[in-house]
Short mmCIF file of C-alpha atoms in Angstrom, two decimals:
data_model
loop_
_atom_site.label_atom_id
_atom_site.label_comp_id
_atom_site.label_asym_id
_atom_site.label_seq_id
_atom_site.Cartn_x
_atom_site.Cartn_y
_atom_site.Cartn_z
CA MET A 144 -14.65 -22.62 8.29
CA SER A 145 -17.34 -20.50 6.68
CA SER A 146 -17.05 -16.78 5.92
CA ILE A 147 -17.72 -14.13 8.56
CA PRO A 148 -21.44 -13.30 8.89
CA VAL A 149 -22.56 -9.83 7.83
CA LEU A 150 -22.90 -7.35 10.69
CA ASN A 151 -25.95 -5.04 10.55
CA ASP A 152 -26.58 -1.66 12.23
CA GLU A 153 -28.61 -3.16 15.09
CA GLN A 154 -25.92 -5.71 15.94
CA TRP A 155 -23.25 -3.00 15.82
CA LEU A 156 -25.29 -0.88 18.23
CA ASN A 157 -25.54 -3.91 20.58
CA LEU A 158 -21.76 -4.30 20.46
CA LEU A 159 -21.39 -0.61 21.35
CA LYS A 160 -23.75 -1.06 24.29
CA TYR A 161 -21.85 -4.18 25.41
CA ALA A 162 -18.52 -2.33 25.24
CA ALA A 163 -19.97 0.66 27.13
CA SER A 164 -21.41 -1.45 29.96
CA ASP A 165 -18.92 -4.32 30.39
CA PHE A 166 -15.50 -2.84 29.52
CA ASN A 167 -13.47 -0.14 31.21
CA GLU A 168 -11.73 2.55 29.16
CA VAL A 169 -8.23 1.17 29.78
CA THR A 170 -9.16 -2.27 28.40
CA LEU A 171 -10.81 -0.74 25.32
CA SER A 172 -7.78 1.49 24.75
CA ARG A 173 -5.42 -1.51 24.95
CA GLY A 174 -7.71 -3.50 22.67
CA PHE A 175 -7.58 -0.65 20.15
CA GLN A 176 -3.77 -0.75 20.22
CA TYR A 177 -3.89 -4.51 19.54
CA PHE A 178 -6.32 -3.88 16.67
CA LYS A 179 -4.15 -1.14 15.11
CA GLN A 180 -1.02 -3.30 15.42
CA GLN A 181 -2.88 -6.12 13.62
CA PHE A 182 -2.51 -8.55 16.51
CA VAL A 183 -5.78 -10.23 15.44
CA ARG A 184 -4.11 -12.88 13.30
CA SER A 185 -7.25 -14.65 12.07
CA LEU A 186 -11.01 -14.21 12.25
CA SER A 187 -13.47 -16.76 10.93
CA ALA A 188 -16.97 -18.10 11.55
CA SER A 189 -17.40 -21.31 13.51
CA GLY A 190 -21.20 -21.45 13.44
CA ASP A 191 -24.31 -19.30 13.14
CA HIS A 192 -23.09 -15.79 14.14
CA SER A 193 -20.28 -17.42 16.12
CA LEU A 194 -16.67 -16.40 15.56
CA GLN A 195 -13.27 -17.70 16.45
CA ALA A 196 -10.12 -15.62 16.38
CA ARG A 197 -6.43 -15.93 17.17
CA VAL A 198 -4.89 -12.91 18.91
CA ALA A 199 -1.21 -12.35 19.56
CA GLY A 200 -0.17 -11.17 23.02
CA THR A 201 2.30 -12.39 25.63
CA GLU A 202 1.51 -15.60 23.81
CA GLN A 203 -1.12 -16.49 21.21
CA TYR A 204 -4.69 -16.62 22.58
CA THR A 205 -7.93 -17.97 21.12
CA VAL A 206 -11.12 -15.91 21.32
CA THR A 207 -14.61 -17.36 20.80
CA PHE A 208 -17.34 -14.81 20.27
CA HIS A 209 -21.07 -14.74 19.39
CA ILE A 210 -22.31 -11.63 17.60
CA ASP A 211 -25.82 -11.83 19.08
CA LYS A 212 -24.57 -12.82 22.56
CA PRO A 213 -21.37 -10.79 23.01
CA ALA A 214 -21.31 -11.21 26.81
CA SER A 215 -20.76 -14.96 26.31
CA GLY A 216 -17.42 -14.32 24.61
CA ARG A 217 -14.41 -16.11 26.08
CA CYS A 218 -10.64 -15.87 25.70
CA THR A 219 -7.88 -18.33 26.64
CA CYS A 220 -5.88 -15.51 28.27
CA PRO A 221 -5.65 -15.38 32.12
CA VAL A 222 -8.46 -12.75 32.28
CA GLY A 223 -10.81 -15.00 30.34
CA TYR A 224 -13.60 -12.55 29.42
CA ASN A 225 -14.16 -8.81 28.74
CA CYS A 226 -10.43 -8.58 28.02
CA LYS A 227 -8.41 -6.52 25.59
CA HIS A 228 -8.20 -9.51 23.19
CA ILE A 229 -12.00 -9.71 22.88
CA ALA A 230 -12.11 -5.91 22.46
CA ALA A 231 -9.56 -6.15 19.63
CA VAL A 232 -11.63 -8.89 17.94
CA MET A 233 -14.80 -6.76 18.09
CA MET A 234 -12.90 -3.85 16.53
CA GLU A 235 -11.48 -6.10 13.82
CA LEU A 236 -14.97 -7.41 13.07
CA GLY A 237 -16.44 -3.89 12.89
CA ASP A 238 -13.63 -2.66 10.65
CA ARG A 239 -14.10 -5.53 8.21
CA MET A 240 -17.83 -4.84 8.05
CA GLY A 241 -17.36 -1.10 7.42
CA TYR A 242 -17.97 0.23 10.95
CA PRO A 243 -15.41 2.55 12.64
CA ALA A 244 -13.45 0.70 15.33
CA SER A 245 -12.85 4.05 17.04
CA GLN A 246 -16.51 4.11 18.12
CA LEU A 247 -15.89 1.11 20.38
CA VAL A 248 -13.01 2.88 22.11
CA ASN A 249 -15.38 5.70 23.11
CA ALA A 250 -18.47 3.53 23.37
CA LYS A 251 -20.12 5.33 26.32
CA HIS A 252 -19.75 8.73 24.70
CA HIS A 253 -20.95 7.41 21.37
CA ILE A 254 -24.09 5.82 22.83
CA LYS A 255 -25.01 9.15 24.45
CA GLN A 256 -24.45 11.00 21.20
CA ILE A 257 -26.64 8.55 19.26
CA ALA A 258 -29.48 9.17 21.68
CA LEU A 259 -29.11 12.93 21.28
CA ALA A 260 -28.79 12.79 17.50
CA SER A 261 -31.72 10.52 16.65
CA PRO A 262 -33.87 12.61 14.29
CA SER A 263 -37.50 13.15 15.18
CA GLU A 264 -40.17 11.34 13.20
CA GLU A 265 -41.71 14.69 12.33
CA LEU A 266 -38.46 15.94 10.80
CA LEU A 267 -38.07 12.80 8.68
CA LYS A 268 -41.67 12.92 7.43
CA GLN A 269 -41.11 16.48 6.15
CA LEU A 270 -38.08 15.59 4.00
CA PRO A 271 -39.94 14.54 0.79
CA GLY A 272 -41.70 17.92 0.68
CA LYS A 273 -38.50 19.96 1.14
CA ASP A 274 -36.19 21.21 -1.60
CA VAL A 275 -32.53 20.17 -1.52
CA PHE A 276 -31.65 23.19 0.62
CA GLY A 277 -34.22 22.00 3.16
CA TRP A 278 -32.53 18.61 3.09
CA HIS A 279 -29.21 20.22 3.96
CA GLU A 280 -30.80 22.16 6.82
CA ALA A 281 -32.20 18.90 8.21
CA MET A 282 -28.82 17.21 7.90
CA ASN A 283 -27.24 20.14 9.71
CA GLU A 284 -29.68 19.64 12.56
CA ILE A 285 -29.08 15.89 12.73
CA THR A 286 -25.27 16.22 12.76
CA ALA A 287 -25.14 19.27 15.06
CA PRO A 288 -23.61 17.29 18.01
CA VAL A 289 -20.61 16.22 15.87
CA LYS A 290 -17.60 18.32 16.75
CA PRO A 291 -14.55 18.29 14.46
CA PRO A 292 -11.86 16.21 16.19
CA TYR A 293 -8.15 16.12 15.43
CA ASN A 294 -8.69 12.83 13.59
CA GLN A 295 -10.38 14.03 10.42
CA SER A 296 -11.20 10.56 9.10
CA GLN A 297 -13.11 10.02 12.34
CA TYR A 298 -14.99 13.29 11.72
CA ILE A 299 -16.15 12.02 8.30
CA GLU A 300 -17.15 8.67 9.80
CA GLU A 301 -19.18 10.39 12.55
CA LEU A 302 -21.04 12.55 10.03
CA ARG A 303 -21.90 9.57 7.86
CA TYR A 304 -22.87 7.45 10.83
CA ARG A 305 -25.42 10.02 12.00
CA LEU A 306 -26.84 10.34 8.52
CA GLN A 307 -27.50 6.59 8.57
CA HIS A 308 -30.49 7.35 10.81
CA ILE A 309 -32.12 8.93 7.78
CA ARG A 310 -31.24 6.04 5.49
CA LYS A 311 -32.74 3.51 7.89
CA ALA A 312 -35.98 5.45 8.39
CA SER A 313 -39.08 4.72 6.34
CA ILE A 314 -39.25 7.99 4.41
CA PRO A 315 -41.77 8.03 1.54
CA PHE A 316 -39.28 9.25 -1.05
CA SER A 317 -39.97 8.63 -4.72
CA GLU A 318 -37.38 6.42 -6.40
CA ILE A 319 -35.62 9.36 -8.09
CA ASP A 320 -35.80 11.51 -4.92
CA SER A 321 -34.13 8.69 -3.03
CA VAL A 322 -31.22 8.79 -5.51
CA TYR A 323 -30.95 12.58 -5.25
CA PHE A 324 -31.02 12.36 -1.46
CA ASP A 325 -28.14 9.85 -1.46
CA VAL A 326 -26.11 12.26 -3.59
CA HIS A 327 -26.89 15.21 -1.34
CA GLN A 328 -25.88 13.34 1.80
CA GLU A 329 -22.39 12.95 0.35
CA LEU A 330 -22.41 16.56 -0.89
CA PHE A 331 -23.28 17.56 2.68
CA VAL A 332 -20.36 15.58 4.16
CA LEU A 333 -18.07 17.12 1.55
CA ARG A 334 -19.24 20.65 2.41
CA LYS A 335 -18.87 20.11 6.16
CA PHE A 336 -15.37 18.78 5.73
CA ARG A 337 -14.40 21.61 3.37
CA GLU A 338 -15.60 24.11 5.97
CA GLN A 339 -13.37 22.34 8.48
CA CYS A 340 -10.46 22.74 6.05
CA THR A 341 -11.13 26.47 5.79
CA HIS A 342 -11.53 27.19 9.50
CA GLY A 343 -9.56 24.37 11.11
CA GLU A 344 -5.99 24.35 12.35
CA TYR A 345 -4.79 21.26 10.52
CA LYS A 346 -4.77 22.35 6.88
CA TYR A 347 -1.69 20.24 6.12
CA TYR A 348 -3.63 17.05 6.79
CA THR A 349 -6.87 18.19 5.13
CA SER A 350 -4.97 18.93 1.92
CA PHE A 351 -4.55 15.18 1.51
CA VAL A 352 -8.06 14.11 2.48
CA LEU A 353 -10.11 16.70 0.59
CA PRO A 354 -9.04 15.76 -2.98
CA ARG A 355 -9.85 12.11 -2.18
CA LEU A 356 -13.35 13.09 -1.04
CA TYR A 357 -13.92 14.95 -4.31
CA ARG A 358 -12.71 11.92 -6.31
CA ASP A 359 -15.11 9.73 -4.35
CA MET A 360 -17.89 12.21 -5.13
CA HIS A 361 -17.09 12.02 -8.84
CA ASP A 362 -17.27 8.23 -8.66
CA LEU A 363 -20.64 8.41 -6.90
CA LEU A 364 -22.04 10.75 -9.56
CA ARG A 365 -20.90 8.37 -12.30
CA GLN A 366 -22.32 5.38 -10.45
CA LYS A 367 -25.71 7.04 -9.94
CA SER A 368 -25.86 8.29 -13.54
CA ALA A 369 -25.44 4.73 -14.80
CA MET A 370 -28.41 3.61 -12.68
CA SER A 371 -30.81 6.58 -12.86
CA ASP A 372 -32.30 9.17 -15.21
CA PHE A 373 -31.95 12.48 -13.40
CA SER A 374 -34.15 14.27 -15.90
CA LEU A 375 -37.14 12.46 -14.34
CA SER A 376 -37.14 15.23 -11.75
CA GLU A 377 -36.12 18.50 -13.40
CA ALA A 378 -36.93 20.41 -10.20
CA ARG A 379 -34.39 18.39 -8.19
CA LEU A 380 -31.86 18.68 -11.02
CA SER A 381 -32.26 22.45 -11.16
CA GLN A 382 -32.00 22.70 -7.35
CA THR A 383 -28.85 20.55 -7.35
CA LEU A 384 -27.20 22.75 -9.96
CA GLN A 385 -28.17 25.77 -7.89
CA TYR A 386 -26.61 24.15 -4.82
CA ILE A 387 -23.34 23.48 -6.68
CA ARG A 388 -23.30 27.05 -8.02
CA ARG A 389 -23.59 28.35 -4.45
CA GLN A 390 -20.64 26.20 -3.43
CA MET A 391 -18.64 27.47 -6.41
CA ALA A 392 -19.46 31.06 -5.45
CA GLU A 393 -18.14 30.46 -1.92
CA GLU A 394 -15.01 28.59 -3.01
CA THR A 395 -11.84 30.45 -2.14
CA GLY A 396 -8.54 30.25 -3.95
CA PHE A 397 -7.93 28.41 -7.21
CA SER A 398 -8.68 24.78 -6.36
CA PHE A 399 -11.54 24.45 -8.92
CA MET A 400 -12.79 21.38 -7.04
CA GLU A 401 -16.37 22.62 -7.03
CA TYR A 402 -16.17 23.35 -10.75
CA GLY A 403 -14.99 19.76 -11.19
CA LEU A 404 -18.28 18.55 -9.67
CA TYR A 405 -20.24 20.93 -11.89
CA ASP A 406 -18.40 19.69 -14.98
CA VAL A 407 -19.06 16.02 -14.14
CA MET A 408 -22.73 16.68 -13.35
CA TRP A 409 -23.18 18.53 -16.62
CA GLU A 410 -21.52 15.79 -18.64
CA LEU A 411 -23.41 12.91 -17.01
CA TRP A 412 -26.80 14.41 -16.13
CA ILE A 413 -27.54 17.22 -18.56
CA SER A 414 -25.55 17.01 -21.81
CA HIS A 415 -27.91 14.39 -23.30
CA LEU A 416 -31.16 16.23 -22.49
CA PRO A 417 -33.29 17.22 -25.53
CA GLU A 418 -33.71 20.82 -24.31
CA ILE A 419 -30.02 21.38 -23.60
CA GLU A 420 -30.09 24.94 -25.04
CA ILE A 421 -32.71 25.98 -22.48
CA TRP A 422 -30.61 24.57 -19.63
CA VAL A 423 -27.52 26.42 -20.92
CA SER A 424 -29.37 29.76 -21.19
CA ARG A 425 -30.92 29.36 -17.74
CA GLU A 426 -27.56 28.53 -16.16
CA LEU A 427 -25.85 31.50 -17.85
CA ASP A 428 -28.58 33.86 -16.67
CA ASP A 429 -28.08 32.70 -13.09
CA ILE A 430 -24.28 33.04 -13.24
CA GLU A 431 -24.37 36.44 -14.94
CA LYS A 432 -26.44 37.76 -12.05
CA GLN A 433 -23.34 37.33 -9.84
CA SER A 434 -21.51 40.66 -9.40
CA LEU A 435 -18.20 38.96 -8.61
CA LEU A 436 -17.20 35.58 -10.02
CA SER A 437 -15.09 33.09 -8.09
CA PRO A 438 -12.54 31.17 -10.20
CA SER A 439 -14.87 28.14 -10.36
CA LEU A 440 -17.85 30.26 -11.46
CA ALA A 441 -15.67 31.93 -14.11
CA ALA A 442 -14.71 28.49 -15.42
CA ALA A 443 -18.39 27.48 -15.46
CA LYS A 444 -19.31 30.63 -17.37
CA ALA A 445 -16.62 29.97 -19.98
CA PHE A 446 -17.84 26.38 -20.26
CA LEU A 447 -21.43 27.53 -20.89
CA TYR A 448 -20.33 30.07 -23.50
CA LEU A 449 -18.58 27.23 -25.33
CA GLN A 450 -21.83 25.27 -25.24
CA GLN A 451 -23.37 28.18 -27.18
CA SER A 452 -20.37 28.36 -29.56
CA ARG A 453 -19.56 31.83 -28.18
CA ASN A 454 -15.86 31.03 -28.28
CA GLU A 455 -14.57 34.62 -28.10
CA ASP A 456 -16.75 35.36 -25.08
CA ALA A 457 -15.51 32.16 -23.42
CA TRP A 458 -11.89 33.16 -23.93
CA ALA A 459 -12.57 36.66 -22.63
CA VAL A 460 -13.89 35.14 -19.36
CA ILE A 461 -10.78 32.98 -18.97
CA GLU A 462 -8.49 35.90 -19.72
CA THR A 463 -10.19 38.61 -17.66
CA GLY A 464 -10.88 36.21 -14.80
CA GLY A 465 -7.15 35.58 -14.43
CA ILE A 466 -7.68 31.83 -14.16
CA LEU A 467 -5.53 30.61 -17.05
CA LYS A 468 -2.37 30.05 -15.00
CA ASP A 469 -4.24 28.24 -12.21
CA ILE A 470 -7.02 26.23 -13.85
CA PRO A 471 -6.14 22.50 -14.02
CA SER A 472 -5.04 21.47 -17.50
CA SER A 473 -7.67 18.68 -17.47
CA PHE A 474 -10.40 21.37 -17.48
CA LEU A 475 -8.65 23.30 -20.24
CA LEU A 476 -8.57 20.08 -22.23
CA SER A 477 -12.32 19.69 -21.77
CA PHE A 478 -12.75 23.18 -23.29
CA LEU A 479 -10.44 22.31 -26.18
CA TYR A 480 -12.26 19.03 -26.83
CA ARG A 481 -15.57 20.88 -27.16
CA ILE A 482 -14.09 23.29 -29.72
CA SER A 483 -12.64 20.32 -31.61
CA ALA A 484 -16.02 18.58 -31.61
CA SER A 485 -17.60 21.70 -33.14
CA GLY A 486 -15.16 21.54 -36.08
CA ASP A 487 -14.04 25.16 -35.66
CA TRP A 488 -10.38 24.48 -36.46
CA GLU A 489 -9.25 28.12 -36.68
CA THR A 490 -10.58 28.75 -33.17
CA LEU A 491 -9.02 25.50 -31.91
CA THR A 492 -5.62 26.56 -33.29
CA ASN A 493 -6.01 29.96 -31.63
CA TRP A 494 -6.94 28.41 -28.25
CA LEU A 495 -4.15 25.84 -28.46
CA THR A 496 -1.64 28.65 -28.98
CA LYS A 497 -3.01 30.75 -26.12
CA THR A 498 -3.17 27.85 -23.63
CA ALA A 499 0.29 26.44 -24.41
CA SER A 500 1.86 27.81 -21.24
CA SER A 501 -0.64 25.84 -19.13
CA PHE A 502 0.76 22.55 -20.44
CA TYR A 503 4.44 23.21 -19.70
CA ARG A 504 5.77 20.72 -17.15
CA ARG A 505 2.40 18.95 -17.04
CA ARG A 506 2.01 15.20 -16.67
CA SER A 507 2.87 13.46 -19.93
CA HIS A 508 -0.65 12.17 -20.66
CA GLU A 509 -2.08 15.72 -20.47
CA LEU A 510 0.64 17.07 -22.74
CA GLU A 511 0.07 14.15 -25.12
CA ALA A 512 -3.66 14.91 -25.27
CA TYR A 513 -2.85 18.57 -25.97
CA ILE A 514 -0.55 17.62 -28.86
CA ARG A 515 -3.15 15.21 -30.29
CA LEU A 516 -5.48 18.21 -30.56
CA TRP A 517 -2.72 20.11 -32.36
CA ASN A 518 -2.43 17.22 -34.80
CA GLU A 519 -6.15 17.44 -35.47
CA ALA A 520 -5.93 21.17 -36.09
CA ALA A 521 -2.89 20.71 -38.37
CA GLN A 522 -4.94 18.50 -40.68
CA HIS A 523 -7.33 21.38 -41.34
CA VAL A 524 -5.32 24.60 -40.84
CA PRO A 525 -2.20 24.93 -43.07
CA TYR A 526 -0.10 27.00 -40.66
CA ALA A 527 -0.98 24.94 -37.55
CA LYS A 528 1.67 22.27 -38.14
CA GLN A 529 4.56 24.75 -38.07
CA GLN A 530 3.15 26.37 -34.92
CA MET A 531 2.86 22.98 -33.27
CA TRP A 532 6.50 22.10 -33.93
CA SER A 533 7.65 25.50 -32.67
CA LEU A 534 5.72 24.97 -29.44
CA LEU A 535 7.11 21.46 -29.01
CA GLU A 536 10.65 22.81 -29.34
CA SER A 537 9.92 25.51 -26.76
CA MET A 538 8.61 22.86 -24.36
CA LEU A 539 11.81 20.80 -24.39
CA PRO A 540 12.84 18.76 -22.44
CA TYR A 541 9.25 17.98 -21.30
CA SER A 542 8.14 17.34 -24.87
CA MET A 543 11.07 15.06 -25.75
CA SER A 544 9.15 11.79 -25.70
CA ILE A 545 6.24 13.32 -27.63
CA ILE A 546 8.55 14.65 -30.37
CA GLU A 547 10.12 11.20 -30.61
CA ASP A 548 6.75 9.51 -30.96
CA MET A 549 5.54 11.99 -33.57
CA LEU A 550 8.70 11.66 -35.67
CA TYR A 551 8.37 7.90 -35.50
CA GLU A 552 4.66 7.93 -36.41
CA GLN A 553 5.36 10.23 -39.36
CA ARG A 554 8.26 7.97 -40.43
CA GLU A 555 10.74 10.83 -40.21
CA TRP A 556 13.51 8.29 -39.74
CA LYS A 557 16.54 10.57 -40.17
CA LEU A 558 15.38 13.07 -37.54
CA TRP A 559 14.28 10.25 -35.23
CA ILE A 560 17.71 8.56 -35.35
CA GLU A 561 19.51 11.88 -34.85
CA MET A 562 17.39 12.38 -31.74
CA GLN A 563 18.40 8.94 -30.42
CA ILE A 564 22.08 9.70 -30.93
CA GLN A 565 21.68 13.09 -29.25
CA GLN A 566 20.22 11.34 -26.19
CA GLU A 567 23.11 8.83 -26.24
CA HIS A 568 20.80 5.93 -26.98
CA ASP A 569 21.93 3.00 -29.08
CA PRO A 570 20.07 0.29 -31.05
CA LEU A 571 19.97 -2.00 -27.99
CA HIS A 572 17.88 0.67 -26.23
CA HIS A 573 14.93 -0.33 -28.44
CA ARG A 574 13.07 -3.55 -29.07
CA VAL A 575 14.03 -5.13 -32.38
CA SER A 576 10.52 -4.48 -33.71
CA VAL A 577 11.03 -0.71 -33.27
CA LEU A 578 13.89 -0.64 -35.80
CA GLN A 579 12.34 -3.06 -38.27
CA PRO A 580 10.31 -0.40 -40.19
CA ILE A 581 13.51 1.67 -40.59
CA GLU A 582 15.40 -1.39 -41.86
CA LYS A 583 12.65 -1.79 -44.44
CA ASP A 584 12.28 1.89 -45.51
CA ALA A 585 15.74 3.40 -45.10
CA PRO A 586 18.34 0.88 -43.84
CA GLU A 587 21.22 3.18 -44.81
CA LEU A 588 20.14 5.58 -42.03
CA LEU A 589 20.87 2.92 -39.43
CA LEU A 590 24.55 2.50 -40.39
CA PRO A 591 25.95 5.41 -38.33
CA TYR A 592 23.66 4.47 -35.44
CA TYR A 593 25.06 0.91 -35.33
CA HIS A 594 28.69 1.84 -36.03
CA GLN A 595 28.77 4.45 -33.27
CA ALA A 596 27.25 2.02 -30.77
CA VAL A 597 29.71 -0.79 -31.68
CA ASN A 598 32.69 1.53 -31.18
CA HIS A 599 31.26 2.68 -27.83
CA TYR A 600 30.84 -0.82 -26.42
CA VAL A 601 34.28 -1.98 -27.60
CA SER A 602 35.88 1.09 -26.00
CA LEU A 603 34.55 0.02 -22.57
CA LYS A 604 36.84 -3.05 -22.71
CA ASN A 605 35.00 -5.56 -20.57
CA ARG A 606 33.44 -8.94 -21.32
CA HIS A 607 29.82 -7.84 -20.91
CA ASP A 608 30.18 -4.91 -23.32
CA TYR A 609 32.02 -7.06 -25.84
CA LYS A 610 28.95 -9.29 -25.88
CA GLN A 611 26.78 -6.23 -26.53
CA ALA A 612 29.07 -5.19 -29.39
CA VAL A 613 28.74 -8.64 -30.96
CA LYS A 614 24.93 -8.44 -30.80
CA LEU A 615 25.10 -5.13 -32.65
CA LEU A 616 27.56 -6.46 -35.23
CA LYS A 617 25.22 -9.35 -36.05
CA ARG A 618 22.36 -6.91 -36.58
CA LEU A 619 24.65 -4.62 -38.61
CA GLU A 620 25.52 -7.51 -40.90
CA LYS A 621 21.80 -8.02 -41.61
CA VAL A 622 21.42 -4.32 -42.45
CA TYR A 623 24.24 -4.50 -45.01
CA LYS A 624 22.65 -7.59 -46.52
CA LYS A 625 19.29 -5.77 -46.61
CA MET A 626 21.02 -3.05 -48.61
CA LYS A 627 22.58 -5.72 -50.87
CA LEU A 628 26.07 -4.51 -49.98
CA PRO A 629 27.76 -7.65 -48.58
CA GLU A 630 31.16 -6.55 -49.89
CA ARG A 631 31.00 -3.34 -47.80
CA TRP A 632 30.25 -5.42 -44.73
CA GLU A 633 33.20 -7.71 -45.44
CA ARG A 634 35.58 -4.74 -45.87
CA PHE A 635 34.33 -3.15 -42.66
CA PHE A 636 34.49 -6.38 -40.66
CA ALA A 637 37.99 -7.23 -41.91
CA GLY A 638 39.21 -3.81 -40.83
CA PHE A 639 37.40 -4.13 -37.50
CA THR A 640 38.97 -7.50 -36.61
CA ASP A 641 42.40 -6.34 -37.70
CA LYS A 642 42.13 -3.19 -35.56
CA HIS A 643 41.06 -5.14 -32.47
CA SER A 644 43.06 -8.34 -33.00
CA ARG A 645 44.84 -7.94 -29.65
CA LEU A 646 41.56 -7.88 -27.66
CA ARG A 647 41.41 -11.59 -26.85
CA ALA A 648 38.11 -11.45 -24.97
CA LEU A 649 36.45 -9.61 -27.85
CA ASN A 650 37.68 -12.18 -30.35
CA GLU A 651 36.38 -14.99 -28.15
CA GLU A 652 32.93 -13.35 -28.16
CA LEU A 653 33.12 -12.92 -31.95
CA LYS A 654 33.77 -16.65 -32.26
CA LYS A 655 30.89 -17.48 -29.91
CA GLY A 656 28.67 -15.28 -32.06
CA LYS A 657 29.89 -17.16 -35.16
CA LEU A 658 31.22 -13.99 -36.71
CA LEU A 659 34.77 -15.43 -36.67
CA GLY A 660 35.71 -18.93 -37.73
#
């Protein structure tokens, strides 16, 4: 069978009207339960806009359905038509095509709301002449009937669904204005949902949804930046930055989510512009007019000072704004990267020292990035290396893996092996290739590491660990040969076999490993 045909907005509206007129609320509710429980086992096309589905129930039923003629749908259940199985199939179809199945459950209510929310032609014609704040006012008007429900995902879907009326309309936007408008529709949804988080009763649930919406917004900004040149409309760009600054000013607490949008916009839309210094000065002037800075605005101000190489002023903003302990380490890293790119190694060392506490107990990749910057600084500032090692020691145990990696990269074999022994690792903990450079450079350092591990496995006195001991002994023999000390190996091995001659299972494994004749 062929793939399912694409469902468009007009066909979806017809399905809503069909559900509202031909189904009762009980049947739609039961159909929704079947949909949620994934009772629609298969859904495939059987002709032009015709579908066939298998739906589980008291027994398995077959539904045939035509998208353009929904009333002709039939089911092999005793009801035969307009049943919960057909309702479940329509919901499954809508869900697969990106339409909210919940709208079918409340089809009558939704149809009424669509009629009330349809924007006037006059309002739509005015949009190209409005600034971005006028766009947001229009979107407020269009979505006014949407009331925040308990189901927050449904709230987001309702907002976006109403905004589709604008997308479908023939608005004479320029190509770049059309891109900006797409971005601002999502910024609008984000703002409305954030307001719901602030004033609503279900903050526990919103705390999960809101970060995802911001990540989606970041992805959209990256997607649009790859397709468009935002500098083609400096007025819209300036207005958009002004809009984000307003959101940053209103942000409460220390989430820095709005600053995250500002940072991404700056990186993708502005950083490559030829008159970047003018943009930086203009932005700073606007922020400095604020009498009281929110945490996000303080972060933005520090960021802009760094753009002007005013590193001391940037640090003063971070320090006096009290944001150091709360600002996400990813944003601190972006500040540190900019100092590194400027080649001001003394300042980088100073900032790395001052921000160290922000990287304690952080995710390993953030701590690793922080230490890589220390390594850069240490190549240019004589005292930076000692400071770096002192900090790494103070960050134990979180810095353990980083210290290991650095010792290994710097071929500090003695310290690296001592660290393995301290952590109760043994040579079998590593891939053979990990120990090969040590066997080449300093094989004598491996002797205590191997001997200790062999004694440990033999002391456990079971067949499996005897096999492990034999593996280590075979490697140990190669190390002695590498050192050109075969006689020391023979003396050790003779003493070893004599000491453990009564361990029959061990001797059997030694024979299997061809260490004993």
